[in-house]
Amino acid sequence: MRRLGTQGPTVSAIGLGCMRMSNYQGSQGTETPESEANSIATIHAALDAGINMLNTGDFYGMGHNEMLIGRAIKGRRRDDAVISVKFGAQRSPTGAFLGFDMRPAAVKNFASYSLQRLGVDVIDIYQPGRIDPNVPVEDTVGAIADLIQEGKVRYLGLSEANAEHLRRAHAVHPVAALEIEYSLATRLIEPEILPTARELGVGIVAYSVVGQGLLLGNIEWPLPADDPRGQNFPRFQGDNLLHNLERVAVLKELAAARRVSPAQVAIAWVLSRGDDIVPLIGMSRPGRLPENLGTLDIQLSPDELATLDEAFALGAIVGDRQPTRFKHLAPE
């Protein structure tokens, strides 16, 4: 177990990322009864194993993900699950991304719908999915502070915020956690964001800890033409991917020597960065749970950490980490 920051909740050392349990693009009707049953079984297995942090967004499957979690936790003790919800992304009926809305009235509106879909009286961690450049972060955070005062939210979170945003938000209300991409492949938080979070007593919830699959060690160059990563993420495109796979080869060699998977090493590396960091691991089948729980038993040696730090130094992975359409919302 780890505490999120100095004022946040106590959560499991790894959290369950639920995004892939729903069609992120939002297409209606693509989740089958079998896939939903697998997802609910995964949530149950995770909770039974002690993974108590469930991470979702109101825009994952345009509400489907929250309703799925609501069904999974129904009948269980409410305190068995720490539910973290991102909000604010706007989607069309076809799943197209329309932008973000972080105005105070919108914040409270989003929260009311999330409470209904989840079937709970209070959301544990509530956070804007991105910082809206058109709305002062103080206004957005102030609305969440009102929800905390009303007993509808327990803790304030942020997502993909930079150091300045973090300070400004924290001045309005204590921030419990910052959800942000962090992995061997993406170390952008280390120069400024992570030190600021630690200064303020803010925990880090790390997502995409295997770098959109780059660190799984099973990618070959070039990607198939229909792989959406090659269509959307610059680091998976052309010579960028070829270069990046050379870095991944070091990870694969180290994992093979350990007789564990590259993903397990990548997650163990994130866990090694500090007790104030909780990696999210995406799963949608209960069969994935034993391997992911096994990362908690991997203690990387100083030599192994040095090898990984050299191979994956800040900037070693080339190409933007996000699609171009989201670049203006990235904290870097």
PDB file of C-alpha atoms in Angstrom, residues 56-284:
ATOM      1  CA  THR A  56     -11.578   5.722 -15.081  1.00  0.00           C
ATOM      2  CA  GLY A  57     -12.826   8.739 -17.032  1.00  0.00           C
ATOM      3  CA  ASP A  58     -16.341   9.879 -17.781  1.00  0.00           C
ATOM      4  CA  PHE A  59     -15.368   9.977 -21.468  1.00  0.00           C
ATOM      5  CA  TYR A  60     -14.122   6.349 -21.598  1.00  0.00           C
ATOM      6  CA  GLY A  61     -16.723   4.782 -23.833  1.00  0.00           C
ATOM      7  CA  MET A  62     -18.786   7.926 -23.238  1.00  0.00           C
ATOM      8  CA  GLY A  63     -20.004   6.778 -19.827  1.00  0.00           C
ATOM      9  CA  HIS A  64     -19.807   3.033 -20.442  1.00  0.00           C
ATOM     10  CA  ASN A  65     -16.680   2.628 -18.302  1.00  0.00           C
ATOM     11  CA  GLU A  66     -18.254   4.255 -15.272  1.00  0.00           C
ATOM     12  CA  MET A  67     -21.405   2.148 -15.597  1.00  0.00           C
ATOM     13  CA  LEU A  68     -19.239  -0.975 -15.883  1.00  0.00           C
ATOM     14  CA  ILE A  69     -17.384  -0.100 -12.677  1.00  0.00           C
ATOM     15  CA  GLY A  70     -20.693   0.661 -11.004  1.00  0.00           C
ATOM     16  CA  ARG A  71     -21.943  -2.835 -11.785  1.00  0.00           C
ATOM     17  CA  ALA A  72     -18.657  -4.384 -10.639  1.00  0.00           C
ATOM     18  CA  ILE A  73     -18.647  -2.744  -7.211  1.00  0.00           C
ATOM     19  CA  LYS A  74     -22.374  -3.073  -6.553  1.00  0.00           C
ATOM     20  CA  GLY A  75     -22.943  -5.113  -3.405  1.00  0.00           C
ATOM     21  CA  ARG A  76     -19.367  -4.669  -2.200  1.00  0.00           C
ATOM     22  CA  ARG A  77     -18.215  -2.465   0.640  1.00  0.00           C
ATOM     23  CA  ARG A  78     -17.830   1.040  -0.758  1.00  0.00           C
ATOM     24  CA  ASP A  79     -14.511   1.536   1.020  1.00  0.00           C
ATOM     25  CA  ASP A  80     -13.011  -1.475  -0.777  1.00  0.00           C
ATOM     26  CA  ALA A  81     -12.516   0.654  -3.900  1.00  0.00           C
ATOM     27  CA  VAL A  82     -10.826   4.024  -4.362  1.00  0.00           C
ATOM     28  CA  ILE A  83     -12.414   5.376  -7.539  1.00  0.00           C
ATOM     29  CA  SER A  84     -10.515   8.006  -9.503  1.00  0.00           C
ATOM     30  CA  VAL A  85     -12.451   9.821 -12.228  1.00  0.00           C
ATOM     31  CA  LYS A  86     -11.186  12.139 -14.945  1.00  0.00           C
ATOM     32  CA  PHE A  87     -13.698  14.451 -16.547  1.00  0.00           C
ATOM     33  CA  GLY A  88     -14.107  17.170 -19.099  1.00  0.00           C
ATOM     34  CA  ALA A  89     -13.411  15.677 -22.530  1.00  0.00           C
ATOM     35  CA  GLN A  90     -16.225  16.209 -24.993  1.00  0.00           C
ATOM     36  CA  ARG A  91     -17.121  13.604 -27.598  1.00  0.00           C
ATOM     37  CA  SER A  92     -19.537  13.421 -30.517  1.00  0.00           C
ATOM     38  CA  PRO A  93     -21.893  10.425 -30.979  1.00  0.00           C
ATOM     39  CA  THR A  94     -19.327   8.978 -33.409  1.00  0.00           C
ATOM     40  CA  GLY A  95     -16.580   9.252 -30.808  1.00  0.00           C
ATOM     41  CA  ALA A  96     -14.845  12.271 -32.312  1.00  0.00           C
ATOM     42  CA  PHE A  97     -12.921  14.445 -29.884  1.00  0.00           C
ATOM     43  CA  LEU A  98     -14.527  17.884 -29.576  1.00  0.00           C
ATOM     44  CA  GLY A  99     -12.387  19.544 -26.913  1.00  0.00           C
ATOM     45  CA  PHE A 100     -12.523  20.080 -23.160  1.00  0.00           C
ATOM     46  CA  ASP A 101     -14.866  22.062 -20.929  1.00  0.00           C
ATOM     47  CA  MET A 102     -13.573  22.898 -17.443  1.00  0.00           C
ATOM     48  CA  ARG A 103     -15.922  25.764 -16.567  1.00  0.00           C
ATOM     49  CA  PRO A 104     -17.184  25.512 -12.962  1.00  0.00           C
ATOM     50  CA  ALA A 105     -20.789  24.826 -13.958  1.00  0.00           C
ATOM     51  CA  ALA A 106     -19.639  22.108 -16.353  1.00  0.00           C
ATOM     52  CA  VAL A 107     -17.458  20.540 -13.644  1.00  0.00           C
ATOM     53  CA  LYS A 108     -20.432  20.137 -11.320  1.00  0.00           C
ATOM     54  CA  ASN A 109     -22.620  18.878 -14.143  1.00  0.00           C
ATOM     55  CA  PHE A 110     -20.053  16.228 -15.103  1.00  0.00           C
ATOM     56  CA  ALA A 111     -19.790  15.142 -11.465  1.00  0.00           C
ATOM     57  CA  SER A 112     -23.532  14.651 -11.084  1.00  0.00           C
ATOM     58  CA  TYR A 113     -23.627  12.348 -14.103  1.00  0.00           C
ATOM     59  CA  SER A 114     -20.576  10.381 -12.909  1.00  0.00           C
ATOM     60  CA  LEU A 115     -22.117   9.809  -9.485  1.00  0.00           C
ATOM     61  CA  GLN A 116     -25.235   8.458 -11.165  1.00  0.00           C
ATOM     62  CA  ARG A 117     -23.381   6.165 -13.570  1.00  0.00           C
ATOM     63  CA  LEU A 118     -21.092   4.818 -10.843  1.00  0.00           C
ATOM     64  CA  GLY A 119     -23.981   4.339  -8.434  1.00  0.00           C
ATOM     65  CA  VAL A 120     -22.069   5.916  -5.549  1.00  0.00           C
ATOM     66  CA  ASP A 121     -22.627   8.835  -3.203  1.00  0.00           C
ATOM     67  CA  VAL A 122     -19.078  10.177  -3.410  1.00  0.00           C
ATOM     68  CA  ILE A 123     -16.168  10.074  -5.882  1.00  0.00           C
ATOM     69  CA  ASP A 124     -12.845   9.412  -4.183  1.00  0.00           C
ATOM     70  CA  ILE A 125     -10.531  11.364  -6.526  1.00  0.00           C
ATOM     71  CA  TYR A 126     -11.922  13.812  -9.083  1.00  0.00           C
ATOM     72  CA  GLN A 127      -9.745  15.524 -11.633  1.00  0.00           C
ATOM     73  CA  PRO A 128      -9.887  17.408 -14.912  1.00  0.00           C
ATOM     74  CA  GLY A 129      -8.705  15.221 -17.757  1.00  0.00           C
ATOM     75  CA  ARG A 130      -6.558  18.083 -19.049  1.00  0.00           C
ATOM     76  CA  ILE A 131      -5.958  21.692 -18.114  1.00  0.00           C
ATOM     77  CA  ASP A 132      -8.306  23.824 -20.202  1.00  0.00           C
ATOM     78  CA  PRO A 133      -6.307  26.734 -21.660  1.00  0.00           C
ATOM     79  CA  ASN A 134      -9.520  28.769 -21.832  1.00  0.00           C
ATOM     80  CA  VAL A 135     -10.425  28.446 -18.142  1.00  0.00           C
ATOM     81  CA  PRO A 136      -8.182  29.469 -15.219  1.00  0.00           C
ATOM     82  CA  VAL A 137      -7.178  26.366 -13.306  1.00  0.00           C
ATOM     83  CA  GLU A 138      -8.248  28.164 -10.120  1.00  0.00           C
ATOM     84  CA  ASP A 139     -11.851  28.245 -11.382  1.00  0.00           C
ATOM     85  CA  THR A 140     -11.884  24.539 -12.219  1.00  0.00           C
ATOM     86  CA  VAL A 141     -10.286  23.587  -8.905  1.00  0.00           C
ATOM     87  CA  GLY A 142     -12.640  25.884  -7.023  1.00  0.00           C
ATOM     88  CA  ALA A 143     -15.609  23.956  -8.392  1.00  0.00           C
ATOM     89  CA  ILE A 144     -14.080  20.665  -7.241  1.00  0.00           C
ATOM     90  CA  ALA A 145     -13.405  22.229  -3.826  1.00  0.00           C
ATOM     91  CA  ASP A 146     -17.118  23.042  -3.654  1.00  0.00           C
ATOM     92  CA  LEU A 147     -17.922  19.383  -4.408  1.00  0.00           C
ATOM     93  CA  ILE A 148     -15.547  18.316  -1.639  1.00  0.00           C
ATOM     94  CA  GLN A 149     -17.276  20.691   0.754  1.00  0.00           C
ATOM     95  CA  GLU A 150     -20.630  19.185  -0.277  1.00  0.00           C
ATOM     96  CA  GLY A 151     -19.362  15.651   0.390  1.00  0.00           C
ATOM     97  CA  LYS A 152     -19.625  14.568  -3.250  1.00  0.00           C
ATOM     98  CA  VAL A 153     -15.847  14.283  -3.791  1.00  0.00           C
ATOM     99  CA  ARG A 154     -13.182  13.222  -1.293  1.00  0.00           C
ATOM    100  CA  TYR A 155      -9.897  14.328  -2.900  1.00  0.00           C
ATOM    101  CA  LEU A 156      -8.761  16.744  -5.587  1.00  0.00           C
ATOM    102  CA  GLY A 157      -6.640  15.395  -8.409  1.00  0.00           C
ATOM    103  CA  LEU A 158      -5.084  16.839 -11.542  1.00  0.00           C
ATOM    104  CA  SER A 159      -4.120  15.191 -14.804  1.00  0.00           C
ATOM    105  CA  GLU A 160      -1.395  16.175 -17.266  1.00  0.00           C
ATOM    106  CA  ALA A 161      -0.667  19.427 -15.423  1.00  0.00           C
ATOM    107  CA  ASN A 162       2.662  21.231 -15.380  1.00  0.00           C
ATOM    108  CA  ALA A 163       4.480  22.582 -12.318  1.00  0.00           C
ATOM    109  CA  GLU A 164       2.860  26.023 -12.569  1.00  0.00           C
ATOM    110  CA  HIS A 165      -0.640  24.555 -12.802  1.00  0.00           C
ATOM    111  CA  LEU A 166       0.130  22.339  -9.835  1.00  0.00           C
ATOM    112  CA  ARG A 167       1.191  25.266  -7.675  1.00  0.00           C
ATOM    113  CA  ARG A 168      -1.797  27.388  -8.667  1.00  0.00           C
ATOM    114  CA  ALA A 169      -4.251  24.557  -8.028  1.00  0.00           C
ATOM    115  CA  HIS A 170      -2.651  23.646  -4.713  1.00  0.00           C
ATOM    116  CA  ALA A 171      -3.002  27.257  -3.545  1.00  0.00           C
ATOM    117  CA  VAL A 172      -6.784  26.928  -3.915  1.00  0.00           C
ATOM    118  CA  HIS A 173      -7.150  23.464  -2.388  1.00  0.00           C
ATOM    119  CA  PRO A 174      -4.625  20.731  -1.500  1.00  0.00           C
ATOM    120  CA  VAL A 175      -3.982  18.423  -4.452  1.00  0.00           C
ATOM    121  CA  ALA A 176      -3.813  14.752  -3.492  1.00  0.00           C
ATOM    122  CA  ALA A 177      -2.548  13.300  -6.756  1.00  0.00           C
ATOM    123  CA  LEU A 178      -1.303  14.190 -10.215  1.00  0.00           C
ATOM    124  CA  GLU A 179      -2.063  11.628 -12.912  1.00  0.00           C
ATOM    125  CA  ILE A 180       0.512  11.925 -15.652  1.00  0.00           C
ATOM    126  CA  GLU A 181       2.376   9.769 -18.145  1.00  0.00           C
ATOM    127  CA  TYR A 182       5.577   8.360 -16.656  1.00  0.00           C
ATOM    128  CA  SER A 183       7.665   5.426 -17.808  1.00  0.00           C
ATOM    129  CA  LEU A 184      11.107   4.513 -19.078  1.00  0.00           C
ATOM    130  CA  ALA A 185       9.900   5.853 -22.419  1.00  0.00           C
ATOM    131  CA  THR A 186       8.478   9.117 -21.048  1.00  0.00           C
ATOM    132  CA  ARG A 187      10.436  10.852 -18.291  1.00  0.00           C
ATOM    133  CA  LEU A 188       9.235  14.403 -18.852  1.00  0.00           C
ATOM    134  CA  ILE A 189       8.149  14.869 -15.221  1.00  0.00           C
ATOM    135  CA  GLU A 190      11.610  14.419 -13.742  1.00  0.00           C
ATOM    136  CA  PRO A 191      13.184  17.877 -14.258  1.00  0.00           C
ATOM    137  CA  GLU A 192      10.426  20.056 -12.779  1.00  0.00           C
ATOM    138  CA  ILE A 193       7.007  18.442 -12.321  1.00  0.00           C
ATOM    139  CA  LEU A 194       8.065  15.608 -10.003  1.00  0.00           C
ATOM    140  CA  PRO A 195      10.183  17.837  -7.712  1.00  0.00           C
ATOM    141  CA  THR A 196       7.281  20.305  -7.471  1.00  0.00           C
ATOM    142  CA  ALA A 197       4.838  17.532  -6.623  1.00  0.00           C
ATOM    143  CA  ARG A 198       7.145  16.278  -3.899  1.00  0.00           C
ATOM    144  CA  GLU A 199       7.636  19.764  -2.510  1.00  0.00           C
ATOM    145  CA  LEU A 200       3.865  20.193  -2.239  1.00  0.00           C
ATOM    146  CA  GLY A 201       3.191  16.682  -0.976  1.00  0.00           C
ATOM    147  CA  VAL A 202       1.332  15.543  -4.096  1.00  0.00           C
ATOM    148  CA  GLY A 203       1.344  11.881  -5.099  1.00  0.00           C
ATOM    149  CA  ILE A 204       1.979  10.728  -8.667  1.00  0.00           C
ATOM    150  CA  VAL A 205      -0.352   8.340 -10.475  1.00  0.00           C
ATOM    151  CA  ALA A 206       1.646   7.135 -13.463  1.00  0.00           C
ATOM    152  CA  TYR A 207      -0.206   6.027 -16.572  1.00  0.00           C
ATOM    153  CA  SER A 208       1.023   4.439 -19.799  1.00  0.00           C
ATOM    154  CA  VAL A 209       3.803   2.754 -17.832  1.00  0.00           C
ATOM    155  CA  VAL A 210       4.598   0.479 -20.779  1.00  0.00           C
ATOM    156  CA  GLY A 211       4.613   3.381 -23.230  1.00  0.00           C
ATOM    157  CA  GLN A 212       1.531   2.504 -25.286  1.00  0.00           C
ATOM    158  CA  GLY A 213       3.011  -0.957 -25.696  1.00  0.00           C
ATOM    159  CA  LEU A 214       6.476   0.174 -26.798  1.00  0.00           C
ATOM    160  CA  LEU A 215       8.023  -1.418 -23.693  1.00  0.00           C
ATOM    161  CA  LEU A 216       6.259  -4.767 -24.086  1.00  0.00           C
ATOM    162  CA  GLY A 217       9.099  -5.954 -26.291  1.00  0.00           C
ATOM    163  CA  ASN A 218       6.844  -7.506 -28.934  1.00  0.00           C
ATOM    164  CA  ILE A 219       6.832  -4.756 -31.572  1.00  0.00           C
ATOM    165  CA  GLU A 220       8.620  -5.176 -34.883  1.00  0.00           C
ATOM    166  CA  TRP A 221       9.486  -2.479 -37.402  1.00  0.00           C
ATOM    167  CA  PRO A 222       7.581  -1.327 -39.343  1.00  0.00           C
ATOM    168  CA  LEU A 223       4.208  -1.491 -37.664  1.00  0.00           C
ATOM    169  CA  PRO A 224       1.303  -2.909 -39.680  1.00  0.00           C
ATOM    170  CA  ALA A 225      -0.468  -0.195 -41.618  1.00  0.00           C
ATOM    171  CA  ASP A 226      -3.657  -0.661 -39.601  1.00  0.00           C
ATOM    172  CA  ASP A 227      -1.971  -0.244 -36.194  1.00  0.00           C
ATOM    173  CA  PRO A 228      -3.504   2.948 -34.732  1.00  0.00           C
ATOM    174  CA  ARG A 229      -0.274   3.765 -32.894  1.00  0.00           C
ATOM    175  CA  GLY A 230       1.540   4.218 -36.175  1.00  0.00           C
ATOM    176  CA  GLN A 231      -1.267   6.426 -37.409  1.00  0.00           C
ATOM    177  CA  ASN A 232      -1.440   8.662 -34.332  1.00  0.00           C
ATOM    178  CA  PHE A 233       1.742   8.567 -32.248  1.00  0.00           C
ATOM    179  CA  PRO A 234       4.941  10.044 -33.741  1.00  0.00           C
ATOM    180  CA  ARG A 235       7.211   7.813 -31.652  1.00  0.00           C
ATOM    181  CA  PHE A 236       5.770   4.776 -33.461  1.00  0.00           C
ATOM    182  CA  GLN A 237       6.327   6.189 -36.923  1.00  0.00           C
ATOM    183  CA  GLY A 238       9.124   5.540 -39.450  1.00  0.00           C
ATOM    184  CA  ASP A 239      12.698   6.025 -38.314  1.00  0.00           C
ATOM    185  CA  ASN A 240      11.487   7.139 -34.871  1.00  0.00           C
ATOM    186  CA  LEU A 241      10.231   3.638 -34.141  1.00  0.00           C
ATOM    187  CA  LEU A 242      13.374   2.030 -35.554  1.00  0.00           C
ATOM    188  CA  HIS A 243      15.510   4.131 -33.216  1.00  0.00           C
ATOM    189  CA  ASN A 244      13.244   3.503 -30.234  1.00  0.00           C
ATOM    190  CA  LEU A 245      13.301  -0.258 -30.688  1.00  0.00           C
ATOM    191  CA  GLU A 246      17.080  -0.141 -30.287  1.00  0.00           C
ATOM    192  CA  ARG A 247      16.491   1.231 -26.794  1.00  0.00           C
ATOM    193  CA  VAL A 248      13.854  -1.403 -26.100  1.00  0.00           C
ATOM    194  CA  ALA A 249      16.377  -4.125 -26.994  1.00  0.00           C
ATOM    195  CA  VAL A 250      18.280  -3.233 -23.810  1.00  0.00           C
ATOM    196  CA  LEU A 251      15.111  -3.720 -21.765  1.00  0.00           C
ATOM    197  CA  LYS A 252      14.422  -7.063 -23.437  1.00  0.00           C
ATOM    198  CA  GLU A 253      17.936  -8.308 -22.722  1.00  0.00           C
ATOM    199  CA  LEU A 254      17.711  -7.337 -19.065  1.00  0.00           C
ATOM    200  CA  ALA A 255      14.278  -8.974 -18.730  1.00  0.00           C
ATOM    201  CA  ALA A 256      15.493 -12.184 -20.387  1.00  0.00           C
ATOM    202  CA  ALA A 257      18.380 -12.397 -17.930  1.00  0.00           C
ATOM    203  CA  ARG A 258      15.847 -12.012 -15.124  1.00  0.00           C
ATOM    204  CA  ARG A 259      13.445 -14.534 -16.693  1.00  0.00           C
ATOM    205  CA  VAL A 260      10.628 -12.033 -16.456  1.00  0.00           C
ATOM    206  CA  SER A 261       8.789 -10.040 -19.099  1.00  0.00           C
ATOM    207  CA  PRO A 262       9.944  -6.630 -20.364  1.00  0.00           C
ATOM    208  CA  ALA A 263       6.639  -5.199 -19.119  1.00  0.00           C
ATOM    209  CA  GLN A 264       7.344  -6.452 -15.606  1.00  0.00           C
ATOM    210  CA  VAL A 265      10.748  -4.769 -15.616  1.00  0.00           C
ATOM    211  CA  ALA A 266       9.248  -1.541 -16.969  1.00  0.00           C
ATOM    212  CA  ILE A 267       6.622  -1.474 -14.212  1.00  0.00           C
ATOM    213  CA  ALA A 268       9.168  -2.413 -11.549  1.00  0.00           C
ATOM    214  CA  TRP A 269      11.273   0.540 -12.690  1.00  0.00           C
ATOM    215  CA  VAL A 270       8.346   2.927 -12.124  1.00  0.00           C
ATOM    216  CA  LEU A 271       7.745   1.396  -8.694  1.00  0.00           C
ATOM    217  CA  SER A 272      11.415   1.953  -7.859  1.00  0.00           C
ATOM    218  CA  ARG A 273      11.176   5.704  -8.438  1.00  0.00           C
ATOM    219  CA  GLY A 274       9.571   6.400  -5.073  1.00  0.00           C
ATOM    220  CA  ASP A 275       6.862   5.352  -2.647  1.00  0.00           C
ATOM    221  CA  ASP A 276       4.858   8.400  -3.707  1.00  0.00           C
ATOM    222  CA  ILE A 277       4.356   6.974  -7.218  1.00  0.00           C
ATOM    223  CA  VAL A 278       1.535   4.546  -8.066  1.00  0.00           C
ATOM    224  CA  PRO A 279       1.608   3.012 -11.556  1.00  0.00           C
ATOM    225  CA  LEU A 280      -1.641   2.232 -13.320  1.00  0.00           C
ATOM    226  CA  ILE A 281      -1.781  -1.100 -15.126  1.00  0.00           C
ATOM    227  CA  GLY A 282      -4.429  -1.629 -17.769  1.00  0.00           C
ATOM    228  CA  MET A 283      -6.132  -5.024 -17.784  1.00  0.00           C
ATOM    229  CA  SER A 284      -9.406  -6.336 -19.129  1.00  0.00           C
TER     230      SER A 284
END
